[in-house]
C-alpha cells in the first residue's frame, strides 16, 4: 500500500479522464485523524483495493499499452487537452516577462507611486543667476538738448515703481516678438553682467508682456534694475526699481489714503521743544515736513499731508533731531493710477503735440520718455497741487516714423502711465511746368506737401546710378513752392525723363515726369 502513495499525485493520473473522479474524491478526504473507522464507510463507496489495482497497471503502461489499446479518437482528445494546458502555461510565463520589461527591465526600480512609469518630468528649478546680454543700442535723434531713440523697441515699466522688499509689483511692456518667452531678471548694479532670475513670462500676439513679481527680501533698500530679455534674441529692456523700508507702528487718525491727503498726527515721548523730521515709508533722505514738540515733548493734532511711499502697508515715521527718538504710525498707502492723453493722436514730424495727465503725486516732477525709459527723459513737467499736468507741448522731431511710445513716470511716486502717438509720413506732390518739349526747353516745378521751410533736392533720371542732381530749392512755411528747380531738356530726354524731389528733413518724395509721346507742345 505505501509504495503507491507517492504515485497518487502523478500529473498523468490527474489528467487521465478515468481517474478524474477518484482524484476529486481523494482531495476531499480529511486528515488521517479525522477519517472515520473502516466499518463506518460503505465498501461500495471507497473500494480501496480496487482503486489501487486499477491505477497501478495504468501507471506501468502509460507509454506502452495506452498507445496500443486506446482508440484513436481517445488518443487525439488526450493529447489536444494537454497541448492546450501547456500553451496556457507558456502564455502566462511570456505575459509575466512582458510586464517586467515594460516596467523598466529586470534591474529597474519598482514604481510605487501609482502614477505609472510615464509620468511628466519634474520642472527644472530656475537658476539663481542668469547671464544678462547687453541690449542693442538704438539709433537716436536729437530733441532739444536730449537724444531720444529713433524707433520704439522693447520697453518695460514697473508699476508701482516704488516697491518694498518682499512687496509685489507688476512689470509690463511691449516691443518683443509675439508668443516669445521673456526672462525677468534683477540686478543690483547697472554694470552687473548677471542677474537673479525671478521668473519668466510669455508675450501675447502683440509682443506685449504683463506679469506680477515679488521684490526679494534680500534686495534691501537700495535701488535695483529689472531686466526683461527675450530668450534666444537680442531684444531686452530695463527699468529701475526704487525700494523703501517700512517701519514700526504708532497712532494716526486715518489708516488709508493717497499722497496729498491730509491726516492728523499725535506723538509723545520726544524732548520738549524738539524739531521732528517727518518721513513716509523711510527714515533717510529729505523729510517731507517738520513738526515741533510742546513743553511736554509731545505733538497734538498736527495736520500734515500724506507723502510718497510704496503702495500697500506703509509707515509714517517721526524722528527727533536731537534725541533720535522715533515714533511710527501704520498707514495703508493706496496705489496711484495716473492717466495721460496726447493731442492730436496722429501727426507729422515737425508738428506740435500736447500732453495732459493727472493723478500723480501733488507737486512732484514727472519724467516723460519717448520709446525708452533709460537714460535722461525727453523732457520733464511739474505736477500741480492736485497732481495734474496741463498742456505740456513739444514739436515732434524729424526722424520719428510710425507708432511711438510715450511714458510718464512720477519722479517721487514712481507712478507710471503709458500712451503713444503716430507719426505720419510726408507725401508731397510735384508737377512740371510742361509735360513735354524738345531739347533746350526749360522746365520748372510746382510742389506742395513738404515740411514747412525745408530744403528740397531735385533729381532727374531713374535708378541710383541713372539719377543726377539738377537743383535745390526751399519751400515756404506751408511746404509749398512755385516755379522752382529750373531744368533744361536735353536730346536724351526727348524720349521721356522722370524726376524725384526729396525733402531733406521730412524725407518726403515727390515724383514727376515728361514724355514726348504724350507731349503737349514743342
XYZ file of C-alpha atoms in Angstrom:
522
model
C 0.000 0.000 0.000
C 2.518 2.730 0.960
C 4.604 2.222 -2.122
C 1.808 3.671 -4.275
C 1.025 6.753 -2.247
C 3.742 8.774 -3.990
C 2.289 7.827 -7.362
C -1.107 9.184 -6.382
C -0.128 12.744 -7.321
C 1.482 11.947 -10.679
C 0.186 14.557 -13.162
C -0.664 11.929 -15.764
C -3.066 10.233 -13.317
C -4.806 13.503 -12.507
C -5.174 14.366 -16.128
C -6.491 10.899 -17.015
C -10.274 11.155 -17.500
C -10.672 7.683 -15.984
C -9.167 8.784 -12.645
C -10.592 12.302 -12.539
C -13.499 11.287 -10.378
C -11.302 9.361 -7.916
C -8.857 12.256 -7.668
C -11.530 14.691 -6.661
C -12.805 12.315 -4.007
C -9.318 11.941 -2.603
C -8.843 15.712 -2.335
C -11.954 15.947 -0.220
C -10.780 13.341 2.275
C -9.908 14.920 5.659
C -6.627 14.449 7.535
C -5.774 10.995 8.984
C -7.072 11.672 12.490
C -10.402 12.886 11.126
C -11.082 9.800 8.956
C -13.848 7.530 10.385
C -13.320 3.851 11.061
C -13.378 1.486 8.103
C -16.526 -0.284 9.165
C -18.439 3.008 9.045
C -17.509 3.606 5.395
C -19.583 1.638 2.891
C -17.475 -0.715 0.802
C -19.154 0.256 -2.448
C -18.238 3.936 -1.993
C -14.485 3.515 -1.309
C -13.164 0.231 -2.748
C -9.605 0.911 -1.677
C -8.076 -2.268 -3.090
C -9.885 -1.926 -6.380
C -8.694 1.648 -6.822
C -5.079 0.688 -6.360
C -5.307 -2.329 -8.571
C -6.832 -0.330 -11.401
C -4.320 2.514 -11.194
C -1.098 0.510 -10.974
C -1.353 -1.128 -14.401
C -2.225 2.245 -15.936
C 0.911 3.773 -14.440
C 3.057 0.994 -15.805
C 1.524 1.078 -19.250
C 1.390 4.814 -19.749
C 3.765 4.771 -22.697
C 3.055 1.280 -23.989
C -0.360 -0.232 -23.642
C -2.189 3.056 -23.958
C -0.808 3.548 -27.424
C -1.821 0.057 -28.449
C -5.188 -0.333 -26.744
C -6.559 3.245 -26.623
C -8.752 4.094 -29.615
C -7.505 6.740 -31.993
C -10.248 9.155 -31.020
C -9.369 8.948 -27.318
C -5.651 9.443 -28.027
C -6.224 12.593 -30.049
C -8.534 14.017 -27.354
C -5.996 13.369 -24.590
C -3.067 14.947 -26.492
C -5.157 18.004 -27.502
C -6.139 18.755 -23.887
C -2.545 18.646 -22.665
C -1.402 20.829 -25.553
C -3.930 23.482 -24.631
C -2.844 23.386 -20.991
C 0.817 23.682 -21.962
C 0.035 26.616 -24.254
C -1.741 28.443 -21.429
C 1.229 27.946 -19.116
C 3.649 29.269 -21.758
C 1.385 32.228 -22.467
C 1.251 33.113 -18.767
C 5.059 32.984 -18.479
C 5.560 35.164 -21.571
C 2.977 37.668 -20.291
C 4.820 37.992 -16.982
C 8.102 38.609 -18.793
C 6.498 41.332 -20.928
C 5.215 43.105 -17.813
C 8.649 43.012 -16.192
C 10.283 44.508 -19.276
C 7.573 47.169 -19.583
C 8.243 48.313 -16.029
C 11.852 49.079 -16.733
C 13.560 45.744 -17.140
C 14.807 43.307 -14.595
C 17.080 45.882 -12.989
C 14.597 48.802 -12.885
C 13.157 50.243 -9.705
C 9.568 49.497 -8.906
C 7.202 52.404 -9.215
C 5.200 52.550 -6.007
C 3.628 55.948 -6.594
C 0.696 54.640 -8.555
C 1.407 57.069 -11.369
C 2.960 54.614 -13.760
C 6.290 54.892 -15.481
C 5.238 57.566 -17.966
C 4.623 60.479 -15.619
C 5.580 64.018 -16.574
C 9.106 65.026 -15.583
C 9.596 67.462 -12.749
C 10.082 71.064 -13.627
C 13.687 72.110 -13.571
C 14.456 74.524 -10.759
C 15.133 78.025 -12.065
C 18.692 79.172 -11.837
C 19.540 81.710 -9.180
C 21.693 83.728 -11.555
C 21.481 84.165 -15.291
C 23.682 85.974 -17.771
C 22.424 89.363 -18.888
C 23.035 90.200 -22.521
C 23.776 93.883 -23.203
C 20.777 95.393 -25.026
C 21.228 96.587 -28.586
C 21.702 100.350 -28.602
C 19.072 102.022 -30.810
C 19.719 104.878 -33.193
C 18.865 108.224 -31.654
C 17.804 111.632 -32.838
C 18.032 114.996 -31.148
C 15.053 116.516 -29.344
C 16.050 119.866 -27.901
C 19.126 119.203 -25.762
C 18.430 115.493 -25.401
C 18.647 112.496 -27.669
C 15.777 110.020 -27.908
C 15.557 106.642 -29.673
C 14.538 106.880 -33.319
C 12.239 103.863 -33.185
C 10.233 102.137 -30.490
C 11.903 98.891 -29.407
C 11.466 96.662 -26.340
C 10.374 98.706 -23.353
C 9.203 97.864 -19.814
C 7.973 99.742 -16.773
C 7.427 98.774 -13.128
C 4.044 99.589 -11.655
C 4.290 100.726 -8.968
C 7.935 101.647 -9.422
C 8.385 102.163 -5.673
C 8.387 98.709 -4.043
C 9.225 97.454 -0.573
C 11.484 94.394 -0.235
C 9.076 91.461 -0.178
C 6.380 93.588 -1.773
C 4.536 92.887 -5.008
C 4.625 94.875 -8.226
C 3.877 94.394 -11.911
C 6.160 94.576 -14.921
C 4.551 95.497 -18.201
C 5.909 96.395 -21.591
C 5.990 95.708 -25.287
C 8.167 95.542 -28.387
C 9.029 91.846 -28.071
C 8.303 89.129 -30.618
C 4.839 87.601 -30.396
C 4.453 84.439 -28.301
C 8.087 84.718 -27.136
C 9.456 83.694 -23.736
C 10.836 86.676 -21.817
C 13.028 86.109 -18.741
C 12.694 88.573 -15.847
C 15.989 89.228 -14.055
C 17.029 91.516 -11.222
C 20.476 93.061 -10.913
C 21.822 95.212 -8.092
C 24.264 97.335 -10.073
C 23.799 98.664 -13.576
C 27.187 97.233 -14.584
C 26.312 93.678 -13.486
C 26.568 91.057 -16.226
C 24.478 88.533 -14.303
C 21.098 88.902 -12.697
C 18.919 86.990 -10.316
C 16.191 85.095 -12.186
C 12.820 85.892 -10.611
C 10.558 84.448 -13.297
C 9.584 84.422 -16.950
C 6.552 85.451 -18.975
C 5.232 84.714 -22.454
C 4.385 87.655 -24.706
C 0.997 87.912 -26.350
C 0.238 88.163 -30.063
C 1.133 91.865 -29.979
C 4.536 91.307 -28.342
C 3.368 92.792 -25.020
C 4.074 91.328 -21.596
C 2.456 91.665 -18.182
C 3.439 89.799 -15.037
C 3.492 90.324 -11.292
C 6.606 89.665 -9.259
C 7.723 89.845 -5.649
C 10.693 92.002 -4.754
C 13.228 89.756 -2.969
C 13.716 90.494 0.713
C 17.476 90.411 0.140
C 17.248 93.430 -2.183
C 17.365 95.740 0.839
C 16.631 99.437 0.434
C 18.970 100.047 -2.474
C 17.715 100.785 -6.000
C 17.842 97.814 -8.356
C 17.362 97.239 -12.073
C 14.792 94.880 -13.540
C 15.747 93.328 -16.882
C 13.370 91.674 -19.342
C 15.243 89.834 -22.080
C 13.720 87.695 -24.771
C 15.043 84.167 -24.761
C 17.181 83.398 -27.836
C 17.144 87.019 -29.023
C 18.973 90.303 -28.528
C 15.743 92.060 -27.572
C 15.906 93.316 -23.991
C 14.666 96.197 -21.868
C 15.485 97.570 -18.430
C 13.627 99.533 -15.761
C 14.757 100.877 -12.394
C 13.083 99.653 -9.194
C 13.130 102.043 -6.234
C 12.764 100.412 -2.814
C 11.875 101.881 0.536
C 11.904 100.475 4.019
C 8.691 100.105 6.017
C 8.902 100.513 9.812
C 7.016 100.217 13.100
C 3.615 101.311 14.407
C 2.001 104.363 16.095
C -1.216 106.479 16.222
C -2.830 108.317 13.329
C -6.420 109.417 12.715
C -6.578 107.864 9.208
C -5.293 104.477 8.222
C -5.822 104.714 4.452
C -5.027 107.393 1.913
C -3.071 108.609 -1.091
C -0.205 111.088 -1.465
C -1.635 114.574 -0.980
C -4.350 113.586 1.507
C -4.351 115.367 4.886
C -4.061 113.377 8.130
C -3.822 114.346 11.806
C -0.928 113.012 13.869
C -0.284 112.914 17.617
C 3.048 111.977 19.192
C 4.599 111.665 22.631
C 7.967 110.890 24.189
C 10.196 113.428 22.455
C 12.237 116.160 24.102
C 10.442 119.423 24.895
C 10.716 121.938 22.068
C 12.405 119.431 19.758
C 12.188 119.527 15.973
C 10.826 116.346 14.452
C 11.526 115.195 10.909
C 8.583 113.543 9.175
C 9.091 110.700 6.706
C 6.725 108.413 4.836
C 7.876 104.832 4.376
C 11.548 105.585 5.083
C 13.886 107.104 7.658
C 16.537 108.706 5.442
C 16.734 111.480 2.910
C 14.939 114.785 2.957
C 11.910 114.876 5.295
C 8.579 115.782 3.732
C 7.903 118.237 6.555
C 8.902 119.049 10.162
C 6.987 119.312 13.430
C 7.808 120.836 16.826
C 7.065 119.351 20.217
C 5.473 121.268 23.084
C 6.821 121.683 26.615
C 5.868 118.108 27.442
C 7.724 116.699 24.453
C 4.551 115.852 22.587
C 2.742 116.793 19.381
C -1.022 117.102 19.436
C -3.394 117.339 16.488
C -0.780 118.191 13.859
C -2.196 118.207 10.302
C 0.227 117.002 7.648
C -0.073 115.902 4.028
C 0.462 112.283 3.109
C 3.770 111.968 1.340
C 5.024 109.499 -1.227
C 5.645 105.903 -0.122
C 5.373 102.395 -1.563
C 1.871 101.144 -2.264
C 0.402 98.903 0.411
C 1.328 98.722 4.085
C 3.472 101.749 4.840
C 4.536 103.784 7.860
C 4.622 107.381 8.981
C 7.961 107.877 10.731
C 8.746 110.722 13.122
C 12.416 111.164 14.100
C 13.565 113.638 16.728
C 16.552 115.683 15.507
C 18.291 115.816 18.869
C 17.047 112.749 20.738
C 16.789 110.486 17.670
C 13.610 109.188 19.242
C 11.418 107.505 16.644
C 7.650 107.244 16.602
C 5.795 105.367 13.918
C 2.227 105.130 12.720
C 0.973 102.438 10.342
C -0.681 103.601 7.153
C -2.192 101.857 4.133
C -0.935 103.643 1.045
C -3.334 103.398 -1.878
C -1.973 102.904 -5.359
C -1.855 105.759 -7.798
C -3.235 105.234 -11.296
C -2.325 108.255 -13.409
C -3.702 108.783 -16.895
C -2.320 110.654 -19.881
C -3.547 111.666 -23.318
C -1.973 113.380 -26.301
C -3.496 115.696 -28.916
C -3.525 115.078 -31.796
C -3.182 111.310 -31.804
C -1.596 111.272 -35.280
C 0.565 113.992 -36.766
C 3.648 114.600 -38.903
C 7.197 115.297 -37.787
C 7.729 118.973 -37.036
C 4.143 119.440 -35.873
C 3.236 120.231 -32.280
C 1.768 117.684 -29.855
C 0.205 118.479 -26.468
C 0.165 116.184 -23.404
C -2.097 116.232 -20.361
C -2.001 113.949 -17.309
C -3.430 113.654 -13.810
C -3.368 111.576 -10.590
C 0.344 111.972 -9.956
C 1.616 112.940 -6.512
C 0.923 116.628 -5.758
C 3.804 118.861 -6.759
C 6.080 116.061 -7.946
C 8.207 116.227 -11.060
C 7.053 113.990 -13.908
C 9.601 112.481 -16.281
C 8.465 111.964 -19.878
C 10.276 109.448 -22.086
C 9.875 108.607 -25.768
C 10.394 104.979 -26.829
C 12.612 104.255 -23.810
C 12.734 104.538 -20.014
C 16.520 104.509 -19.767
C 18.861 107.463 -19.570
C 17.649 111.048 -19.433
C 13.988 111.821 -20.112
C 12.993 113.642 -23.290
C 11.564 116.399 -21.076
C 10.064 116.950 -17.616
C 6.904 118.560 -16.298
C 5.808 119.697 -12.860
C 2.544 118.427 -11.390
C 0.382 120.959 -9.604
C -1.050 120.656 -6.097
C -3.689 118.252 -7.407
C -1.187 116.030 -9.201
C -2.135 117.322 -12.644
C -0.081 118.236 -15.709
C -1.715 120.656 -18.094
C -0.953 121.251 -21.775
C 2.701 120.303 -21.994
C 3.636 120.685 -25.669
C 6.611 119.870 -27.870
C 7.376 119.596 -31.568
C 7.708 116.048 -32.899
C 11.325 115.693 -34.080
C 12.109 114.678 -37.626
C 13.284 111.096 -37.884
C 10.444 109.579 -35.903
C 8.260 107.377 -38.073
C 5.195 105.287 -37.334
C 3.951 104.290 -33.888
C 5.702 105.982 -30.936
C 5.526 105.204 -27.199
C 5.216 107.877 -24.521
C 5.998 107.047 -20.881
C 5.324 109.402 -17.964
C 6.825 108.454 -14.575
C 6.438 110.313 -11.293
C 9.895 111.185 -10.007
C 8.915 110.529 -6.373
C 5.881 108.248 -6.511
C 7.201 106.233 -9.470
C 3.593 106.068 -10.634
C 3.675 105.350 -14.337
C 1.382 105.699 -17.317
C 1.951 104.686 -20.919
C 0.463 106.315 -24.000
C 1.532 106.977 -27.557
C 1.051 108.716 -30.844
C 1.618 108.020 -34.528
C 3.960 109.960 -36.800
C 2.502 110.152 -40.295
C 4.760 110.219 -43.368
C 5.054 113.235 -45.633
C 3.525 112.652 -49.083
C 4.437 115.681 -51.182
C 3.427 116.219 -54.801
C 5.199 117.867 -57.756
C 4.028 118.999 -61.179
C 6.327 120.141 -64.036
C 5.606 123.398 -65.840
C 5.336 121.436 -69.106
C 4.595 117.821 -69.925
C 6.922 117.673 -72.914
C 9.282 119.644 -75.097
C 12.238 119.447 -77.393
C 15.873 119.733 -76.366
C 16.565 123.152 -74.929
C 13.128 123.608 -73.398
C 13.360 124.756 -69.750
C 11.134 123.247 -67.106
C 10.345 124.237 -63.530
C 8.223 122.598 -60.803
C 5.243 123.386 -58.623
C 5.405 121.457 -55.333
C 3.302 121.052 -52.175
C 3.133 118.813 -49.097
C 6.729 119.148 -47.888
C 7.666 120.070 -44.314
C 7.405 123.787 -43.620
C 10.530 125.671 -44.702
C 12.573 122.593 -45.558
C 15.135 122.312 -48.344
C 14.267 120.083 -51.317
C 16.731 118.382 -53.680
C 15.633 117.728 -57.270
C 16.937 114.784 -59.302
C 16.469 113.738 -62.943
C 16.619 110.175 -64.215
C 15.724 106.909 -62.538
C 17.703 104.379 -60.536
C 20.524 105.056 -58.136
C 23.101 105.200 -60.933
C 20.999 106.993 -63.526
C 19.918 109.844 -61.227
C 21.641 113.217 -61.411
C 21.052 116.222 -59.188
C 19.551 119.136 -61.108
C 18.880 121.665 -58.344
C 17.972 122.623 -54.786
C 15.227 124.920 -53.535
C 13.360 125.775 -50.338
C 9.629 125.575 -49.690
C 7.640 128.104 -47.692
C 6.050 127.761 -44.252
C 3.177 125.806 -45.818
C 5.530 123.314 -47.502
C 4.824 124.755 -50.975
C 6.910 126.300 -53.782
C 6.150 127.540 -57.310
C 8.310 127.622 -60.445
C 11.374 126.207 -58.707
C 14.098 123.782 -59.797
C 14.775 125.004 -63.322
C 15.767 122.199 -65.735
C 16.667 122.296 -69.458
C 15.594 119.271 -71.518
C 18.419 117.507 -73.339
C 18.323 115.462 -76.524
C 18.493 112.295 -74.448
C 15.390 113.425 -72.554
C 13.159 113.730 -75.632
C 12.070 110.130 -75.287
C 10.986 110.824 -71.691
C 12.547 111.597 -68.324
C 11.464 111.084 -64.655
C 12.093 113.451 -61.748
C 12.281 112.966 -57.974
C 12.092 115.800 -55.456
C 13.163 114.771 -51.923
C 12.773 116.809 -48.723
C 15.957 116.903 -46.655
C 14.187 116.860 -43.244
C 10.927 115.064 -43.868
C 12.286 112.508 -46.336
C 9.108 113.026 -48.370
C 9.444 112.146 -52.075
C 7.504 113.819 -54.884
C 7.638 112.316 -58.399
C 7.032 113.836 -61.808
C 7.850 113.017 -65.434
C 7.613 114.261 -69.046
C 7.077 112.073 -72.098
C 7.395 113.217 -75.742
C 4.854 110.661 -76.932
C 2.284 112.421 -74.755
C 3.739 115.902 -75.040
C 1.543 118.956 -75.422
C 3.933 121.335 -77.109
C 7.201 121.835 -78.920
